[in-house]
mmCIF file of C-alpha atoms in Angstrom:
data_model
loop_
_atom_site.group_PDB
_atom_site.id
_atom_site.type_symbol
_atom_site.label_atom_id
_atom_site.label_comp_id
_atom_site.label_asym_id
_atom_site.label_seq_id
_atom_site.Cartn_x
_atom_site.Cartn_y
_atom_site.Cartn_z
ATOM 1 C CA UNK A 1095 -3.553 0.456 -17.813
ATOM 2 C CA UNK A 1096 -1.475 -2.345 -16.330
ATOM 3 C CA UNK A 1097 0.058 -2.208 -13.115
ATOM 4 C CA UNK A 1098 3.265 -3.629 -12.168
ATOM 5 C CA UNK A 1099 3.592 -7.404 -12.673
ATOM 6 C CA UNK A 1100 5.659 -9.753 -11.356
ATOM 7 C CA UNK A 1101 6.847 -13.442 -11.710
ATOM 8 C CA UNK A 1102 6.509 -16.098 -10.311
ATOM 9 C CA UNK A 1103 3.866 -15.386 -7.253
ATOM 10 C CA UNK A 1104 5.391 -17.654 -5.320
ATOM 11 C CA UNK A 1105 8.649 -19.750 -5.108
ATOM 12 C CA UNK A 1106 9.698 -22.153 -2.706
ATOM 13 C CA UNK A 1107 13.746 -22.932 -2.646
ATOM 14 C CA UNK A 1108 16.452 -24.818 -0.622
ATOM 15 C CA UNK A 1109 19.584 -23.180 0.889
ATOM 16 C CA UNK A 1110 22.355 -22.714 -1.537
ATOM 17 C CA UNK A 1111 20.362 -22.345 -4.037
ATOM 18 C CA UNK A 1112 19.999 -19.421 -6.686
ATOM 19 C CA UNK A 1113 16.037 -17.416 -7.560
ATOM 20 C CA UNK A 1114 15.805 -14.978 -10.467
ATOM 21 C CA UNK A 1115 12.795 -12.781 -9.906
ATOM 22 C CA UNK A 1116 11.318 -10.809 -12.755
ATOM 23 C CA UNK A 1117 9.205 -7.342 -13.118
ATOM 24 C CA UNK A 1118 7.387 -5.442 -15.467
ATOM 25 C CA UNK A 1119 6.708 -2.011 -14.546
ATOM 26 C CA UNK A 1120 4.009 0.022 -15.983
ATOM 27 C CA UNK A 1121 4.149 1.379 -19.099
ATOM 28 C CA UNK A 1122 6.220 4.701 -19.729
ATOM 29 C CA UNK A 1123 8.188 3.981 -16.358
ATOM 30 C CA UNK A 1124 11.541 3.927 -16.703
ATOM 31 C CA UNK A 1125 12.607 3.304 -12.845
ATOM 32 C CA UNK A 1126 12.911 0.224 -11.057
ATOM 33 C CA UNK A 1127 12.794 -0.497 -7.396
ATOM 34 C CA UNK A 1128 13.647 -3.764 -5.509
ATOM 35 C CA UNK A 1129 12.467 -4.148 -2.026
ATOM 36 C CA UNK A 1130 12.578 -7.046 0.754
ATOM 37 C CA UNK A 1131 10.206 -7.239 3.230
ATOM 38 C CA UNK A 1132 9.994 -9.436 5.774
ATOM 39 C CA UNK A 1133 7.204 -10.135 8.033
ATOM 40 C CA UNK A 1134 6.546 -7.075 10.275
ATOM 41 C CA UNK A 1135 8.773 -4.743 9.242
ATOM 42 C CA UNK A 1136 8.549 -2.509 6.155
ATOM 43 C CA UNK A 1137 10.575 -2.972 2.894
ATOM 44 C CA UNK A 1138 13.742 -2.909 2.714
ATOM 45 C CA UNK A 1139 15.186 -1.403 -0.317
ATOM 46 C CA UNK A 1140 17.725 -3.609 -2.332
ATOM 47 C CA UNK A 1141 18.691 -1.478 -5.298
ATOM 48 C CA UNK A 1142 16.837 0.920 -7.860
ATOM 49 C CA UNK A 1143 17.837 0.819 -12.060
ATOM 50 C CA UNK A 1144 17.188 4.046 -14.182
ATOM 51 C CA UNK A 1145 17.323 3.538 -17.670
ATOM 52 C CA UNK A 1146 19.376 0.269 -17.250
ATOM 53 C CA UNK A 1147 21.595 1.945 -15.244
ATOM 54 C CA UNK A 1148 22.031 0.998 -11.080
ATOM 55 C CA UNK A 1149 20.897 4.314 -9.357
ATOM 56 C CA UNK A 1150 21.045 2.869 -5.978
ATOM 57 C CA UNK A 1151 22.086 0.208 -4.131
ATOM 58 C CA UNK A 1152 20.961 -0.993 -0.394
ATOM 59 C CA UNK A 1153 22.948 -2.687 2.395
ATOM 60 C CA UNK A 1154 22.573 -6.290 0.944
ATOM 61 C CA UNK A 1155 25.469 -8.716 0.397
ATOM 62 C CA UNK A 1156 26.794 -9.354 -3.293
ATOM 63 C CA UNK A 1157 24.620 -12.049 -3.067
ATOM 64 C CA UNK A 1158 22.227 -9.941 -4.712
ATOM 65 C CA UNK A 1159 22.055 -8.872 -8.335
ATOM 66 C CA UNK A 1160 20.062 -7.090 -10.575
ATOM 67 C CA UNK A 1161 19.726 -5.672 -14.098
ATOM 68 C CA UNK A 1162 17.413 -3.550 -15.992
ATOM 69 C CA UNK A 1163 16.888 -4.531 -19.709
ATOM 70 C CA UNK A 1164 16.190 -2.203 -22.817
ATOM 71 C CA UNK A 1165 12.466 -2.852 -22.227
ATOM 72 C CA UNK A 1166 12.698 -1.703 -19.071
ATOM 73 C CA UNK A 1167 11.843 -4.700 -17.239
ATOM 74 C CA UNK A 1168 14.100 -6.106 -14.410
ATOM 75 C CA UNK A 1169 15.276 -8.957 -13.108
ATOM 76 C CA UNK A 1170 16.557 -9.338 -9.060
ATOM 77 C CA UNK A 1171 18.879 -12.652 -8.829
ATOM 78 C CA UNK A 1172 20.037 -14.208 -5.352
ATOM 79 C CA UNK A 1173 22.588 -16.375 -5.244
ATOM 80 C CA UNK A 1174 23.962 -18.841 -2.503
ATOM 81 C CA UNK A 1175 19.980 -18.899 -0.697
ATOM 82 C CA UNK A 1176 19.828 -18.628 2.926
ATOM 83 C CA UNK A 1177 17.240 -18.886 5.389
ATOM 84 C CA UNK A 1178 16.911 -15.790 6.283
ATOM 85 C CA UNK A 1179 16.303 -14.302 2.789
ATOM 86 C CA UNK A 1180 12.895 -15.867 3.148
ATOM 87 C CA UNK A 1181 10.483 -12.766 1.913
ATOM 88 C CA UNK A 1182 8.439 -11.133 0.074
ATOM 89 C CA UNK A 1183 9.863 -9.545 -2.686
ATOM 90 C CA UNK A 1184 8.621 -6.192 -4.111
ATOM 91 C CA UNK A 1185 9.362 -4.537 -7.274
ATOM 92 C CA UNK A 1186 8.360 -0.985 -7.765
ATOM 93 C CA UNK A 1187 8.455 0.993 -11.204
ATOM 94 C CA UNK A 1188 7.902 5.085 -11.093
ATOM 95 C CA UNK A 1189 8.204 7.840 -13.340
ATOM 96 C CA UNK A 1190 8.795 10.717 -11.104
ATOM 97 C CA UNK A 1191 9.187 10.634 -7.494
ATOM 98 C CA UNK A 1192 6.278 8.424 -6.547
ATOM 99 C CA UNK A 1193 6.519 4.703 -6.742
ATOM 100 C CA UNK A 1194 4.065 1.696 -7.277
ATOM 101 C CA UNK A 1195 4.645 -1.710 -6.278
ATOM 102 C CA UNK A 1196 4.295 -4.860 -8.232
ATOM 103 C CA UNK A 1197 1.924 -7.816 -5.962
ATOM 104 C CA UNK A 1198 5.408 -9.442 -4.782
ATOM 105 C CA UNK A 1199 6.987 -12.546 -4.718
ATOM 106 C CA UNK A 1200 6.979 -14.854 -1.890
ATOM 107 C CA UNK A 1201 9.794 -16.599 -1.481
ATOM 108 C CA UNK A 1202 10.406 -19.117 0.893
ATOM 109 C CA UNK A 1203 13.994 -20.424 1.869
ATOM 110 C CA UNK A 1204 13.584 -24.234 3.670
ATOM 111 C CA UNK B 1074 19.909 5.572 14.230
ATOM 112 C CA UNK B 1075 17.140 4.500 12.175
ATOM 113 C CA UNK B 1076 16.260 6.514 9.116
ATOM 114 C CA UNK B 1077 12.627 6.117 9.698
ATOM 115 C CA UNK B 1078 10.977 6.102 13.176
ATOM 116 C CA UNK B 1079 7.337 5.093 13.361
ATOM 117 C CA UNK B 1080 5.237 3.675 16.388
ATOM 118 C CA UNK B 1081 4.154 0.196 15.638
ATOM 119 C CA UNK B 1082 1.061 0.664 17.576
ATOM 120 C CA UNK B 1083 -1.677 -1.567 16.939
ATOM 121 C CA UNK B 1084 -4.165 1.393 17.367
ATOM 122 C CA UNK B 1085 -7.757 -0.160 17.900
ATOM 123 C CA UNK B 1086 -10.529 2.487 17.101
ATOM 124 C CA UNK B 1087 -14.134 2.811 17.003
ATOM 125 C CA UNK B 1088 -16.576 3.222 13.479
ATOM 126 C CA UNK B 1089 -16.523 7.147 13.175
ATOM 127 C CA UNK B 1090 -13.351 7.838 15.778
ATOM 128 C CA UNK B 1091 -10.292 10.148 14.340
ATOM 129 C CA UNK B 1092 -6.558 8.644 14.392
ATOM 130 C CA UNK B 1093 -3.260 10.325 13.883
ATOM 131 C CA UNK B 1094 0.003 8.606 13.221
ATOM 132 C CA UNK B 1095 3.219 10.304 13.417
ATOM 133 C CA UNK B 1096 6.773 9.192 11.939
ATOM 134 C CA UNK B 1097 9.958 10.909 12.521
ATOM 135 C CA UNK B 1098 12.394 11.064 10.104
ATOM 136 C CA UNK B 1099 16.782 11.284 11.091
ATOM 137 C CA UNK B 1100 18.032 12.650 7.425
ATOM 138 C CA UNK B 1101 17.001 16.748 7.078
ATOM 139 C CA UNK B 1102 18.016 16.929 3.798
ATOM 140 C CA UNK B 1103 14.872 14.584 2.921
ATOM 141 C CA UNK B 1104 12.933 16.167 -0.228
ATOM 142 C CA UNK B 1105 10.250 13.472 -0.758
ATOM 143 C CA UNK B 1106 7.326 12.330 1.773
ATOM 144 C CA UNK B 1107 4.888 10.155 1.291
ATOM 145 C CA UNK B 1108 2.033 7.959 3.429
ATOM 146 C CA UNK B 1109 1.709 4.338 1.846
ATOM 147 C CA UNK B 1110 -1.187 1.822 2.536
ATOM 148 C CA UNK B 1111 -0.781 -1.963 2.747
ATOM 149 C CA UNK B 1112 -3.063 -4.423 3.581
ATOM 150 C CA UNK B 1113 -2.703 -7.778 4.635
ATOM 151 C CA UNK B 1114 -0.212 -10.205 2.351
ATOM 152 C CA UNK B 1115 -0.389 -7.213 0.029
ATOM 153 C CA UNK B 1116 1.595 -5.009 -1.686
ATOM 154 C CA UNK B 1117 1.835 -1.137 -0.384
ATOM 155 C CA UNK B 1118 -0.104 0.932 -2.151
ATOM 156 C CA UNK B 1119 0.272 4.834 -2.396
ATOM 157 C CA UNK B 1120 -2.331 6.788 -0.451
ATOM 158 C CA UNK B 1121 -0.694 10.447 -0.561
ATOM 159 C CA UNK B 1122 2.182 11.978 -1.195
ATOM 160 C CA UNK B 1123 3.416 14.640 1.445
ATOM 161 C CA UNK B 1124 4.108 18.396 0.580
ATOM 162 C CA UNK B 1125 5.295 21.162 2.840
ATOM 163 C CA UNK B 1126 2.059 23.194 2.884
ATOM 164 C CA UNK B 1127 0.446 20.069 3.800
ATOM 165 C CA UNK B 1128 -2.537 18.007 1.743
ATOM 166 C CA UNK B 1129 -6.225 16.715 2.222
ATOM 167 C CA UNK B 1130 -7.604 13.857 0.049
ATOM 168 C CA UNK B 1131 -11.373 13.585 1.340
ATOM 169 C CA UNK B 1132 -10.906 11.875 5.115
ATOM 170 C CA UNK B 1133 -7.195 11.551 4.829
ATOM 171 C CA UNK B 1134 -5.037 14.580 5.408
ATOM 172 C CA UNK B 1135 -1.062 14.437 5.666
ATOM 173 C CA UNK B 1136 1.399 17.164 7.404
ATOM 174 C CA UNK B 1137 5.021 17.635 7.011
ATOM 175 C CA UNK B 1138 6.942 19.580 10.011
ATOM 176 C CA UNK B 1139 10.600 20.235 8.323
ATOM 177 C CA UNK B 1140 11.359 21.900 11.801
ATOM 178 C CA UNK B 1141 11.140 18.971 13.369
ATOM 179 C CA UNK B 1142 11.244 16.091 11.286
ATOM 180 C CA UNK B 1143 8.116 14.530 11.266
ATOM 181 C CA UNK B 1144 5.260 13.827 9.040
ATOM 182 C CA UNK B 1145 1.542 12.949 10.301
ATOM 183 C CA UNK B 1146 -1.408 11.450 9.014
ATOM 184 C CA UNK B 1147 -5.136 12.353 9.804
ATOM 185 C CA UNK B 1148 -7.617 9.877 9.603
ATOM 186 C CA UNK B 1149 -11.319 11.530 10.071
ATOM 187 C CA UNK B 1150 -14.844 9.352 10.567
ATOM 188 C CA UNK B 1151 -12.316 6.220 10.368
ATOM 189 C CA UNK B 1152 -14.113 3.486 7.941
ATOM 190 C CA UNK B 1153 -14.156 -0.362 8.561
ATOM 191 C CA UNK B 1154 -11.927 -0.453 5.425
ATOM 192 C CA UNK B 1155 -9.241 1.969 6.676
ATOM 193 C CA UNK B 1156 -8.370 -0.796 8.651
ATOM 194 C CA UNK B 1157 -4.407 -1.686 7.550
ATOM 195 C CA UNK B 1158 -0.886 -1.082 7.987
ATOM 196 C CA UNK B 1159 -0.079 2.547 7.265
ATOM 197 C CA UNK B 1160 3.816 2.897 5.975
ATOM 198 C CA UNK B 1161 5.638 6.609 6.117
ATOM 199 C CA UNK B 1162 8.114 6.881 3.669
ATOM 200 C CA UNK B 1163 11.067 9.325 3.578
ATOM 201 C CA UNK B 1164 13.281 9.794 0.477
ATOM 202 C CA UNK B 1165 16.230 11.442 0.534
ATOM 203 C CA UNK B 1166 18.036 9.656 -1.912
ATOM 204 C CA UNK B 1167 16.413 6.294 -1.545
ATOM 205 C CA UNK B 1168 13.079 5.039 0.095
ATOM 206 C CA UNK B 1169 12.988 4.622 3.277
ATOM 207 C CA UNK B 1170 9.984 2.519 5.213
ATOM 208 C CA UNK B 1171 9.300 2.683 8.629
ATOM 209 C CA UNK B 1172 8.283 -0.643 10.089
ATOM 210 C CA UNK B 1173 4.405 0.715 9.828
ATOM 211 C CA UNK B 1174 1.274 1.183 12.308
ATOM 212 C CA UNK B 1175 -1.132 -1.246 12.326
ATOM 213 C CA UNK B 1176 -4.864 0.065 12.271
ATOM 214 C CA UNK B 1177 -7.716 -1.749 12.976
ATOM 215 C CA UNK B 1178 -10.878 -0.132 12.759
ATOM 216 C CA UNK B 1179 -13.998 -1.757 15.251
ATOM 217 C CA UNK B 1180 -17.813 -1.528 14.338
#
């Protein structure tokens, strides 16, 4: 079966600027997870979508958007890029209680 | 306070040697546990999910002290492969990561 997938693998953008991210989760999952992790520290949860509805949302300015479609695949949109939201960016889909992450998305801020 | 407490180590161990890591954990009305593998420039992946009686998978086995708010994670005859960042994560209505231990296993 396919895992999580998620696009692109890597991005490279300039402040100011907006990113859409995309996932996939595995088949029959109906949960997505957003996550930021930055470099020695562990993820960071951003927000979670349950049957297109937001379930949960983390400490992260409205700078950050997301939305589940009927296919259950998700998209994570930053707006207004700065610096410091150089990361990688982790999607993770689940069914129950346990959850598995998508390879990421580097993104780089310069 | 952080939600997740974890020692960052880097714990350096020998072909064979046993390591424990321990994580503490602030919110006690936490239901979900789990232990979470990641290596290098990769994603986490799952390696076991916590329960109260506690849980063995081969080398690995995980404990959950409610009590005092802490879960652990046994690592016996430690592999060259084991070595990785191990992540504790605590759910009470949300993941929570700890920052991870660092684990690097020497022939």
């Amino acid at each position: 079966d396919a895992g999580v997938t998620q696009s692109p693998t890597h991005l490279i953008k300039t402040r100011g600027q907006q990113v859409t991210l995309r996932c996939s989760p595995i088949s029959g999952h109906k949960s997505v997870s957003w996550y930021q992790q930055v470099l020695g520290q562990g993820p960071q949860f951003i927000f979670q979508y349950y049957e297109k509805e937001e379930r949960g949302r983390g400490n992260f300015p409205d700078r950050f958007s997301a939305r589940q479609f009927p296919n259950y695949s998700s998209e994570l949109n930053v707006n207004a890029l700065l610096l410091g939201d150089s990361a990688l960016y982790l999607c993770a889909s689940s069914l129950g209680y346990e959850q598995y992450f998508g390879p990421g998305t580097r993104l780089t801020v310069t | 306070r952080k939600e997740v407490e974890q020692d960052p180590g880097p714990f350096n161990v020998p072909e064979g040697a046993t390591v424990a890591f321990n994580c503490t954990y602030s919110n006690s009305a936490s239901q979900s546990f789990f232990w979470y593998r990641q290596d290098c420039r990769k994603e986490p992946k799952l390696l076991m999910s916590v329960y109260s009686s506690g849980n063995e998978d081969g080398r690995f086995t995980a404990q959950l002290n409610r009590a005092s708010q802490y879960i652990s994670l046994l690592i016996r005859d430690s592999k060259l492969s084991d070595s990785a960042t191990y992540l504790c994560v605590v759910n009470p209505e949300q993941f929570y990561f700890g920052t991870g231990t660092s684990l690097t296993v020497i022939p």
